[in-house]
Coordinates of C-alpha atoms in Angstrom, one line a residue:
X1 CA 5.1 22.5 2.7
X2 CA 8.2 21.5 0.7
X3 CA 10.8 23.9 -0.6
X4 CA 11.1 22.0 -3.8
X5 CA 10.7 24.3 -6.8
X6 CA 8.2 21.9 -8.4
X7 CA 5.9 22.3 -5.4
X8 CA 6.3 26.0 -5.3
X9 CA 5.0 26.3 -8.9
X10 CA 2.4 23.6 -8.6
X11 CA 4.2 21.3 -11.0
X12 CA 4.1 18.3 -8.6
X13 CA 0.4 17.9 -9.6
X14 CA 1.1 18.1 -13.3
X15 CA 1.5 14.3 -13.9
X16 CA -1.8 13.6 -12.1
X17 CA -3.6 16.4 -14.0
X18 CA -2.1 15.1 -17.3
X19 CA -3.3 11.6 -16.5
X20 CA -6.8 12.6 -15.5
X21 CA -7.4 15.2 -18.3
X22 CA -5.7 13.6 -21.2
X23 CA -4.1 10.2 -20.9
X24 CA -7.0 8.3 -19.3
X25 CA -9.6 9.8 -21.7
X26 CA -7.5 9.1 -24.8
X27 CA -6.9 5.5 -23.6
X28 CA -10.7 5.0 -23.1
X29 CA -11.4 6.5 -26.5
X30 CA -8.9 4.3 -28.2
X31 CA -10.4 1.2 -26.4
X32 CA -13.9 2.1 -27.5
X33 CA -12.8 2.6 -31.1
X34 CA -10.8 -0.7 -31.2
X35 CA -13.9 -2.5 -29.9
X36 CA -16.1 -0.9 -32.6
X37 CA -13.5 -1.8 -35.2
X38 CA -12.9 -5.3 -34.1
X39 CA -16.6 -6.2 -33.6
X40 CA -18.5 -4.7 -36.5
X41 CA -21.6 -6.8 -35.8
X42 CA -22.0 -5.6 -32.2
X43 CA -25.5 -5.1 -31.1
X44 CA -26.8 -1.5 -31.7
X45 CA -27.3 -0.8 -28.0
X46 CA -23.7 -1.9 -27.2
X47 CA -22.5 0.1 -30.2
X48 CA -24.3 3.2 -28.9
X49 CA -22.8 2.6 -25.4
X50 CA -19.2 2.6 -26.8
X51 CA -19.9 5.7 -28.9
X52 CA -21.4 7.5 -25.9
X53 CA -18.4 6.5 -23.8
X54 CA -16.0 7.8 -26.3
X55 CA -17.9 11.1 -26.6
X56 CA -17.9 11.5 -22.8
X57 CA -14.1 11.1 -22.8
X58 CA -13.8 13.7 -25.5
X59 CA -15.7 16.0 -23.2
X60 CA -13.2 15.3 -20.5
X61 CA -10.4 16.3 -22.9
X62 CA -12.2 19.5 -23.8
X63 CA -12.6 20.3 -20.1
X64 CA -8.9 19.8 -19.6
X65 CA -8.1 22.0 -22.5
X66 CA -10.3 24.8 -21.1
X67 CA -8.5 24.5 -17.8
X68 CA -5.2 25.1 -19.6
X69 CA -6.3 28.5 -20.9

């Protein structure tokens, strides 16, 4: 076990947690929205798939927010 203050307070895991709970989901949501914007004539099944993906990523963010509290 390291004597670093960041390890003692659990801060060494913060960048990973931030990436998993917020950065990655926001990136996926943005990607899905850009595809929906750039390809307005996308097939309904594909459209639904991108919407479902974005909603799943929103749920990941909500879970991360609950973990903060």
